[in-house]
PDB file of C-alpha atoms in Angstrom:
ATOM      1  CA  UNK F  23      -0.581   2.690  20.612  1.00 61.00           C
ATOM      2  CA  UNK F  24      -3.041   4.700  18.281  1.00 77.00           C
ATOM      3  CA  UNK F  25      -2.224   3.164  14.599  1.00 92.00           C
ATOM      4  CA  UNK F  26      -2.916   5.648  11.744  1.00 95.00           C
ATOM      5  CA  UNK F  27      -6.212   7.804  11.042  1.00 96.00           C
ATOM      6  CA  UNK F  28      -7.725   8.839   8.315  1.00 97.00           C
ATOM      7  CA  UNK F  29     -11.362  10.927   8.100  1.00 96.00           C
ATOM      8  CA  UNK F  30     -13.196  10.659   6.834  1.00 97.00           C
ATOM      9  CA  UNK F  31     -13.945   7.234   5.975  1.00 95.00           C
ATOM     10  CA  UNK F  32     -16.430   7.945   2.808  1.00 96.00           C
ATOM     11  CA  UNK F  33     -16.756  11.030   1.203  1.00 97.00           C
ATOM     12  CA  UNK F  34     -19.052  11.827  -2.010  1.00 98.00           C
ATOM     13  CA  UNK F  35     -19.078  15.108  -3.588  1.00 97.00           C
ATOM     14  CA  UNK F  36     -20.349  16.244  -6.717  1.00 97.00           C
ATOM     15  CA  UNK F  37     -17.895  17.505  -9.801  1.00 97.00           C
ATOM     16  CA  UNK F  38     -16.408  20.506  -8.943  1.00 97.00           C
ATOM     17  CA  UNK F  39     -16.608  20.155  -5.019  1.00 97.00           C
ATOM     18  CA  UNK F  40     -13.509  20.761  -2.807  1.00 98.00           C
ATOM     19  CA  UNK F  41     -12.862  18.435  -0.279  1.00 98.00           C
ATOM     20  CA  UNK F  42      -9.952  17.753   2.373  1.00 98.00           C
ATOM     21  CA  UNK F  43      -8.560  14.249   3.672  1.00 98.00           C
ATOM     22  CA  UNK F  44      -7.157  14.205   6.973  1.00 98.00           C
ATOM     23  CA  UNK F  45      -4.492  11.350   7.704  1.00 97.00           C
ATOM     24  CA  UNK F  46      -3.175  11.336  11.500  1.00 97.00           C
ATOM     25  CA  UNK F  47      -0.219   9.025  11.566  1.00 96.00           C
ATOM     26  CA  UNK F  48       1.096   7.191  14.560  1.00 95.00           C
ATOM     27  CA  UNK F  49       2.972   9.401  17.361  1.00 93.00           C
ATOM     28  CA  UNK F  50       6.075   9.606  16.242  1.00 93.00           C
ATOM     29  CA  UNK F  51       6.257   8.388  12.785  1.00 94.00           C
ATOM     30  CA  UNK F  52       8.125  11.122  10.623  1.00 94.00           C
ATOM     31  CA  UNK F  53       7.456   9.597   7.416  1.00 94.00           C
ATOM     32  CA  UNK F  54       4.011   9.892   6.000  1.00 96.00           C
ATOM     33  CA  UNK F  55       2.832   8.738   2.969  1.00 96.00           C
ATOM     34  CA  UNK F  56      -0.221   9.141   0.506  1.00 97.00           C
ATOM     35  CA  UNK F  57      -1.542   6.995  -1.760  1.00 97.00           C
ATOM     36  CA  UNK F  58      -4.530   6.253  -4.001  1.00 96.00           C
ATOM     37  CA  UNK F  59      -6.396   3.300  -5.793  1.00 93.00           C
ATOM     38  CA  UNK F  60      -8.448   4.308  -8.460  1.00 91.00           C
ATOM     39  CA  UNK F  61     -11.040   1.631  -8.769  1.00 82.00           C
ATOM     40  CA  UNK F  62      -9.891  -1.468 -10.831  1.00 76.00           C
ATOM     41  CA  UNK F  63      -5.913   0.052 -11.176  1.00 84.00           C
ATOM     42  CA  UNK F  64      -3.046  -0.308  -8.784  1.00 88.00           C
ATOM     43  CA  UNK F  65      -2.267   1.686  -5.843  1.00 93.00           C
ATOM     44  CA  UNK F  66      -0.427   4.419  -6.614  1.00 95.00           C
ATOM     45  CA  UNK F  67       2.109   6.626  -4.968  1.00 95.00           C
ATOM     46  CA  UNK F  68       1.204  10.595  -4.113  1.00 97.00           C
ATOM     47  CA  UNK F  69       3.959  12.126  -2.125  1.00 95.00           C
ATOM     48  CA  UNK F  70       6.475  11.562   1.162  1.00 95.00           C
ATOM     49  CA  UNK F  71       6.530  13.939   3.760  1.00 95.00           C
ATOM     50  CA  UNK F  72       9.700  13.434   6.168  1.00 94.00           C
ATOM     51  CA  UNK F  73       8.679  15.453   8.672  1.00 95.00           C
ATOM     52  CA  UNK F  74       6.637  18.693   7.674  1.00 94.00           C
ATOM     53  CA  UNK F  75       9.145  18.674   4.248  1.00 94.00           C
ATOM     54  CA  UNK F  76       7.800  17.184   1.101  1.00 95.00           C
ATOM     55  CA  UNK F  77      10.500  14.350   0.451  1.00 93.00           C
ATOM     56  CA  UNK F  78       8.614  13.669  -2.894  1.00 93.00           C
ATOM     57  CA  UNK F  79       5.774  14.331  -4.598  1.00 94.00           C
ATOM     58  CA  UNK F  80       6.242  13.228  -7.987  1.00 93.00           C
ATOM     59  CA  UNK F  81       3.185  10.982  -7.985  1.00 94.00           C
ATOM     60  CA  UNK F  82       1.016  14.269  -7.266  1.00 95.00           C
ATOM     61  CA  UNK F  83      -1.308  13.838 -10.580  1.00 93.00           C
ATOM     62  CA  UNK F  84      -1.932  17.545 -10.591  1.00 93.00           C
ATOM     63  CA  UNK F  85      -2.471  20.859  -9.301  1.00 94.00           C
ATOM     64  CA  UNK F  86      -5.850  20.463  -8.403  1.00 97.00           C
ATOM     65  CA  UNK F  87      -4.293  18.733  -5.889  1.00 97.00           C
ATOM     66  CA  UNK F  88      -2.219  20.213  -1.947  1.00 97.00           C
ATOM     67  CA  UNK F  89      -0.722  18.332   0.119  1.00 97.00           C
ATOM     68  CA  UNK F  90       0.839  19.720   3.828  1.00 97.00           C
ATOM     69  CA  UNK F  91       1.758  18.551   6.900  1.00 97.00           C
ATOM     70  CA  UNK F  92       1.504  21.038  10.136  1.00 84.00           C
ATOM     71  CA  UNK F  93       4.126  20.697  12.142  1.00 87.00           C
ATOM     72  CA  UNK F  94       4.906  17.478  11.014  1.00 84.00           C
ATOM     73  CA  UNK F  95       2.257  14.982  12.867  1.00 92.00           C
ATOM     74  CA  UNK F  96      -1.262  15.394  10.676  1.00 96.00           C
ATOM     75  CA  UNK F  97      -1.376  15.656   7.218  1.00 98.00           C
ATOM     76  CA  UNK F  98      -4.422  17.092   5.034  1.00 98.00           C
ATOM     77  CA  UNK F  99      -4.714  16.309   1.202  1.00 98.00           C
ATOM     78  CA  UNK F 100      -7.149  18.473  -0.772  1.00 98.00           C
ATOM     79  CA  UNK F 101      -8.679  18.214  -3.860  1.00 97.00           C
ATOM     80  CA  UNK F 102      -9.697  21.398  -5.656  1.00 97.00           C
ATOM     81  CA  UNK F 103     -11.741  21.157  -7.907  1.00 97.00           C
ATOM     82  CA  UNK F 104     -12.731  17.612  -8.003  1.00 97.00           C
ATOM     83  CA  UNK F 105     -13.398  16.000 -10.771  1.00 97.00           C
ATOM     84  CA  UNK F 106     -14.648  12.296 -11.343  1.00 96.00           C
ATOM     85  CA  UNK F 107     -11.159  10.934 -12.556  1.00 95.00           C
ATOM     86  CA  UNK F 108     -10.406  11.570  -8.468  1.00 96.00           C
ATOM     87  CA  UNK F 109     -12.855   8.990  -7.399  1.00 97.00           C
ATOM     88  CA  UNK F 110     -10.914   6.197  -5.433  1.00 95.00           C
ATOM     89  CA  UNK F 111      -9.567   4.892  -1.758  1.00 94.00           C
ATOM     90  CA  UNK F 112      -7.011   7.447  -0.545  1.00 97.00           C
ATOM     91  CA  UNK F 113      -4.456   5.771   1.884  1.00 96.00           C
ATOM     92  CA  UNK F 114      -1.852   7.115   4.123  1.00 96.00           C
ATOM     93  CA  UNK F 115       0.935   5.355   5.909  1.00 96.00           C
ATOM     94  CA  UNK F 116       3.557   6.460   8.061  1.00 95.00           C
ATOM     95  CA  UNK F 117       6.740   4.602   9.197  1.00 93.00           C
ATOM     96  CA  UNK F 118       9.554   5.803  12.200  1.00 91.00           C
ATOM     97  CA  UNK F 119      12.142   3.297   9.806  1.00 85.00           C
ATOM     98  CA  UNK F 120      11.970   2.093   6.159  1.00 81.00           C
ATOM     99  CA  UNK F 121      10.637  -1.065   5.686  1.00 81.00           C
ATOM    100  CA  UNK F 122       7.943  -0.288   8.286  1.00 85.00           C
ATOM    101  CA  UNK F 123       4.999   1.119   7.121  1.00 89.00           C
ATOM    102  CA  UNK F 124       1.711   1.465   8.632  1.00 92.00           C
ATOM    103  CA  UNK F 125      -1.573   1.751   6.828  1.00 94.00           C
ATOM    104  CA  UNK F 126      -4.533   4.210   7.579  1.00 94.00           C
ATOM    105  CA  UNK F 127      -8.076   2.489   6.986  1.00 93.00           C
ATOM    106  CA  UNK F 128      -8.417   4.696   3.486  1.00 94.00           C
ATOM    107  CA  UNK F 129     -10.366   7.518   2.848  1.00 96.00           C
ATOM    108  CA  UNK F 130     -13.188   6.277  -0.653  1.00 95.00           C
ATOM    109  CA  UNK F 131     -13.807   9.302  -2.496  1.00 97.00           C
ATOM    110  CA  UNK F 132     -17.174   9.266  -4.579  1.00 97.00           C
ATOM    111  CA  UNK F 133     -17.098  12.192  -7.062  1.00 97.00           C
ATOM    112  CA  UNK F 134     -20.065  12.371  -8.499  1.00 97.00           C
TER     113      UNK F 134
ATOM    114  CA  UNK N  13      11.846   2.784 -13.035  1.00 75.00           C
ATOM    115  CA  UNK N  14      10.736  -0.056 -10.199  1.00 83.00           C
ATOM    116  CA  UNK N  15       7.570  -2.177 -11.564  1.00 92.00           C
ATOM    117  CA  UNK N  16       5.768  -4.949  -9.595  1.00 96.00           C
ATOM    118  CA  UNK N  17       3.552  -7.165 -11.556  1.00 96.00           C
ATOM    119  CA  UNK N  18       0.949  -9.950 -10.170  1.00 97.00           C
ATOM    120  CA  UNK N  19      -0.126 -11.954 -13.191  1.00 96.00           C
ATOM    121  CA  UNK N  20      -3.299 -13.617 -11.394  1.00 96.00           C
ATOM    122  CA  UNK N  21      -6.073 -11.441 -11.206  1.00 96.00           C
ATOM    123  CA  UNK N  22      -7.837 -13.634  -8.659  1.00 97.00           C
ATOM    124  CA  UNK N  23      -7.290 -17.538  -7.386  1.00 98.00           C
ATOM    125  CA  UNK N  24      -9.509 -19.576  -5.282  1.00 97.00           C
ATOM    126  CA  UNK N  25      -8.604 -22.126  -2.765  1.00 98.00           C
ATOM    127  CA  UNK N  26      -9.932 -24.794  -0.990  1.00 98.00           C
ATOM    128  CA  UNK N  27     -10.184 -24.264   2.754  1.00 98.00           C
ATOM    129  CA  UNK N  28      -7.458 -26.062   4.363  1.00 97.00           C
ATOM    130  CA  UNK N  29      -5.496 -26.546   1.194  1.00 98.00           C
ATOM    131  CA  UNK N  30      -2.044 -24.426   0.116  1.00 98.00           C
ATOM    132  CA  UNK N  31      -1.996 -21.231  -2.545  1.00 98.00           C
ATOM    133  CA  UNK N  32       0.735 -19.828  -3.815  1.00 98.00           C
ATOM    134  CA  UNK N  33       0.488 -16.158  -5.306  1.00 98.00           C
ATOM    135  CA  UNK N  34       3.013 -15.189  -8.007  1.00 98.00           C
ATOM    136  CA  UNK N  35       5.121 -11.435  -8.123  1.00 98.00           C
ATOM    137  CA  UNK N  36       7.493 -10.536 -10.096  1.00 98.00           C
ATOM    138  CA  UNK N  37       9.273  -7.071  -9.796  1.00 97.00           C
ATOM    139  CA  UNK N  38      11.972  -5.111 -11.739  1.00 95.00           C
ATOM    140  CA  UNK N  39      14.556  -3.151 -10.296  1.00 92.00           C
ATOM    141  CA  UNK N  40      18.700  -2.169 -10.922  1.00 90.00           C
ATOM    142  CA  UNK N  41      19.184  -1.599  -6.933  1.00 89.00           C
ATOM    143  CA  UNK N  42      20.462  -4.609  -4.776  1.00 88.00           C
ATOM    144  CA  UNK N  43      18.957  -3.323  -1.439  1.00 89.00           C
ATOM    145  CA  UNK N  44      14.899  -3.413  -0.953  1.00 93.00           C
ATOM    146  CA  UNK N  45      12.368  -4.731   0.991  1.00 93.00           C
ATOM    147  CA  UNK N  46       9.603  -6.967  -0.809  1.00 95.00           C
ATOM    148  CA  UNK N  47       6.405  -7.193   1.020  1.00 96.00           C
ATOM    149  CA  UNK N  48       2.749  -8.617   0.843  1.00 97.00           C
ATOM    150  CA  UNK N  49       0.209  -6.975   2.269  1.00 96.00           C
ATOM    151  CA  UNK N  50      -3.777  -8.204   2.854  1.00 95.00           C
ATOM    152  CA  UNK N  51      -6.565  -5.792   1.865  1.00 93.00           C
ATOM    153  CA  UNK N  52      -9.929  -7.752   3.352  1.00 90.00           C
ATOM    154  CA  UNK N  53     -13.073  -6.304   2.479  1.00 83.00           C
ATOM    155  CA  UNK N  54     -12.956  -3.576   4.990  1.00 75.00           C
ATOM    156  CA  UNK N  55     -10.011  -1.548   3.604  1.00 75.00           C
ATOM    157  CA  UNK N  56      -7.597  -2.111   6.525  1.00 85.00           C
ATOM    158  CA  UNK N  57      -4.100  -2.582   4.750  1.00 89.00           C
ATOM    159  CA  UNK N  58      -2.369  -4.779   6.474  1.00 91.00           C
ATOM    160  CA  UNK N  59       1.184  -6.472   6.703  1.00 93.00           C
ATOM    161  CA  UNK N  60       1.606 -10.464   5.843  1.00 96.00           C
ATOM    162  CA  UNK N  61       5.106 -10.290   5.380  1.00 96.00           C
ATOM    163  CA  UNK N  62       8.340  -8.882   4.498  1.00 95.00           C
ATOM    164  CA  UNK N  63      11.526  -9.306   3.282  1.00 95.00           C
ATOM    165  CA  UNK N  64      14.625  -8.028   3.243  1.00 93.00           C
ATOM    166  CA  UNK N  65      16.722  -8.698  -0.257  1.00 93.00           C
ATOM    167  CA  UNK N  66      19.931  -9.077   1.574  1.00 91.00           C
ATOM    168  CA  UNK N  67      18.764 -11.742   3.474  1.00 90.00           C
ATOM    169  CA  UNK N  68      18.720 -15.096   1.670  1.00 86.00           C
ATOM    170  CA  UNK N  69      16.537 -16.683   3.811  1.00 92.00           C
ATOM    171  CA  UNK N  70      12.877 -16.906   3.237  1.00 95.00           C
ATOM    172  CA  UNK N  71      10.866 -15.013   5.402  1.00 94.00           C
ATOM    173  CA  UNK N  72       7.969 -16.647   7.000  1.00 94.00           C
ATOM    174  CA  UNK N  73       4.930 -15.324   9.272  1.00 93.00           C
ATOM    175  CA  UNK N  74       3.052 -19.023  10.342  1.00 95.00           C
ATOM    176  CA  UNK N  75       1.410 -19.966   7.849  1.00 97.00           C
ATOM    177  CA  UNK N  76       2.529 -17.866   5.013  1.00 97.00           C
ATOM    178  CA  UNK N  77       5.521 -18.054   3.769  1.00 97.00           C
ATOM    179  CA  UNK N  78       7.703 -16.434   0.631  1.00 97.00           C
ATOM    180  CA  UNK N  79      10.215 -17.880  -2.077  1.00 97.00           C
ATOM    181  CA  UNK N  80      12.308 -15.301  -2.466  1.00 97.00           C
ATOM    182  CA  UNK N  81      14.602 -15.892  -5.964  1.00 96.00           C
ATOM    183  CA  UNK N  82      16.471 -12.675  -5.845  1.00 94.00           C
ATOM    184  CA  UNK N  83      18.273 -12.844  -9.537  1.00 94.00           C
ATOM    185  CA  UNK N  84      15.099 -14.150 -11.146  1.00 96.00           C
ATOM    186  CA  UNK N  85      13.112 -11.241  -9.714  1.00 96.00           C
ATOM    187  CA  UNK N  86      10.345 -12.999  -8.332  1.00 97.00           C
ATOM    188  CA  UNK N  87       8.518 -13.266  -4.871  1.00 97.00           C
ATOM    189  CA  UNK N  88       5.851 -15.431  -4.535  1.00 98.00           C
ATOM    190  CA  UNK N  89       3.626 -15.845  -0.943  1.00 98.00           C
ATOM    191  CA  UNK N  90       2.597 -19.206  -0.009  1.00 98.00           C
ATOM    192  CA  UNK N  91      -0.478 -19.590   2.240  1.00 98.00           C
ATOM    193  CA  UNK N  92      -0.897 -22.779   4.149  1.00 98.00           C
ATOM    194  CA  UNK N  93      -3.884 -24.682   5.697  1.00 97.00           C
ATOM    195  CA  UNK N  94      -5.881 -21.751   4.021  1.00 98.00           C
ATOM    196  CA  UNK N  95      -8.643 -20.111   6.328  1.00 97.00           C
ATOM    197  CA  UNK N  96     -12.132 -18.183   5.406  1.00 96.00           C
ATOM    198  CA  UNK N  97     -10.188 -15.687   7.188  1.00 94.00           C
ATOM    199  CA  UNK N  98      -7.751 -15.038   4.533  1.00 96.00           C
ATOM    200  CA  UNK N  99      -9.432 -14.089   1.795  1.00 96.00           C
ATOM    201  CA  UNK N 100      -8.941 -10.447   0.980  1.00 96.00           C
ATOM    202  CA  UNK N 101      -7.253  -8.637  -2.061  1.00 95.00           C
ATOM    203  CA  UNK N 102      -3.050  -9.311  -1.957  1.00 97.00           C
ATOM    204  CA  UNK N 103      -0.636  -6.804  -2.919  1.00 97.00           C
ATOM    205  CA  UNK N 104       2.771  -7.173  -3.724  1.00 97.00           C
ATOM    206  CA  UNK N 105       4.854  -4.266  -3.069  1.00 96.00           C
ATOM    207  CA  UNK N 106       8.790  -2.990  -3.486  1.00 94.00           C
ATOM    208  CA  UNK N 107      10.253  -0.065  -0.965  1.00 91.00           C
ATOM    209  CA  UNK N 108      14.060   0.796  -2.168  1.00 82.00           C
ATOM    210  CA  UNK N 109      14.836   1.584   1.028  1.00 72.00           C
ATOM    211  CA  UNK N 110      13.265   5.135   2.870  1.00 72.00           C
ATOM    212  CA  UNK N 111      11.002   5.405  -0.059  1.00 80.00           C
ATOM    213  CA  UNK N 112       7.795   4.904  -1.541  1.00 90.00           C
ATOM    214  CA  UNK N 113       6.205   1.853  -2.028  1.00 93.00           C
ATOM    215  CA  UNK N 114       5.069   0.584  -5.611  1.00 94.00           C
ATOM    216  CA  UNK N 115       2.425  -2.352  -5.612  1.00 95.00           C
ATOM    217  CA  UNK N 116       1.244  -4.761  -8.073  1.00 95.00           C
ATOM    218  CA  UNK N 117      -2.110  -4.681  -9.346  1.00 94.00           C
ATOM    219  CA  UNK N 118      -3.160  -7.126  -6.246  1.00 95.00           C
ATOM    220  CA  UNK N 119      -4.550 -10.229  -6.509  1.00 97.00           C
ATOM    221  CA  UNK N 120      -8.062 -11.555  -5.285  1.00 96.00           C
ATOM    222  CA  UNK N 121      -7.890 -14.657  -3.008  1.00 98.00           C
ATOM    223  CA  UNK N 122     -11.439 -16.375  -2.412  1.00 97.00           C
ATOM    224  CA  UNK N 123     -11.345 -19.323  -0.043  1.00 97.00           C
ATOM    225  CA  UNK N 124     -14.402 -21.940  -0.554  1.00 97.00           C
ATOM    226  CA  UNK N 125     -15.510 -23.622   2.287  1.00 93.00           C
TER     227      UNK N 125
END
């Protein structure tokens, strides 16, 4: 069984730059998750999809950044405009039951 | 609102020898899960352990272990007969249940050989 996926690995953009994360979660899984580390901080919640619905996406730091789900297996985050504040390790998870989450390798963003 | 703190920035261990990682978290629910996950170098989050707060028993995963003390709040992860292998960044986290996760600030384990 596939875990989860995330591309790219690295990214580095310059200020200003758009760029898209892709997070593939395991077959099945209808909870996805997004989450960032901004270097030196804690990990911090984004938003839940359930599905292709946005459970919650009160950890969304702003509109500069969209978040959707197709169908409800791959999910896309992307960051319009960047800025350098957005430079971090993007994770994803997905879990079929609570309690059971699966991590994604993380996605470092580089805004530079 | 749910806060997990990890008070040691980083510990060291000898190989071989026992570590014990300290977590404390704050919540008003009674259900959860509590886990610990491993970051090693290469970014790959992984699962050490979980537990359940209903459950009274410690969970344990071979060599690691928790103490769970449910009214005191805390959660600590014990690692046993400590291997170059384990040394990686350690994360407390809390999930009320279905929801997000929040995580502690991590920890840095380095195991001397």
């Amino acid at each position: 069984e596939a875990g989860v996926t995330q591309f790219p690995s690295h990214s580095v953009i310059e200020k200003g730059q758009t760029v898209t994360l892709r997070c593939d979660p395991i077959s099945g899984h209808d909870n996805l998750y997004w989450y960032r580390r901004v270097m030196g901080k804690e990990i911090k919640f984004l938003l839940h999809f359930v599905k292709e619905s946005k459970q919650d996406e009160s950890g969304m730091p702003n509109n500069r950044f969209l978040a959707e789900r197709t169908g409800g297996t791959y999910s896309t985050l992307k960051v319009q405009p960047a800025e350098l504040e957005d430079s971090g390790v993007y994770f994803c998870a997905s879990s079929k039951v609570p309690g059971v989450a699966f991590f994604g390798q993380g996605t470092r963003l580089t805004v530079v | 609102a749910q806060t997990v703190t990890q008070s040691q920035p980083e510990m060291s261990v000898q190989e071989a020898e026992t570590v014990t990682l300290s977590c404390t978290y704050d919540t008003s629910e009674s259900d959860y899960y509590l886990f610990w996950y491993k970051q090693p170098p290469s970014r790959q989050m992984i699962l050490v352990i979980r537990q359940e707060a209903y459950k009274q028993q410690n969970a344990t995963e071979n060599r690691f272990s928790v103490n769970f003390q449910k009214a005191a709040k805390s959660f600590s992860l014990k690692i046993s007969d400590s291997q170059l292998g384990d040394a990686a960044m350690y994360f407390c986290a809390y999930e009320e249940y279905g929801n997000k996760l929040v995580f502690g600030a991590g920890t840095i384990l380095r195991v001397k050989s």
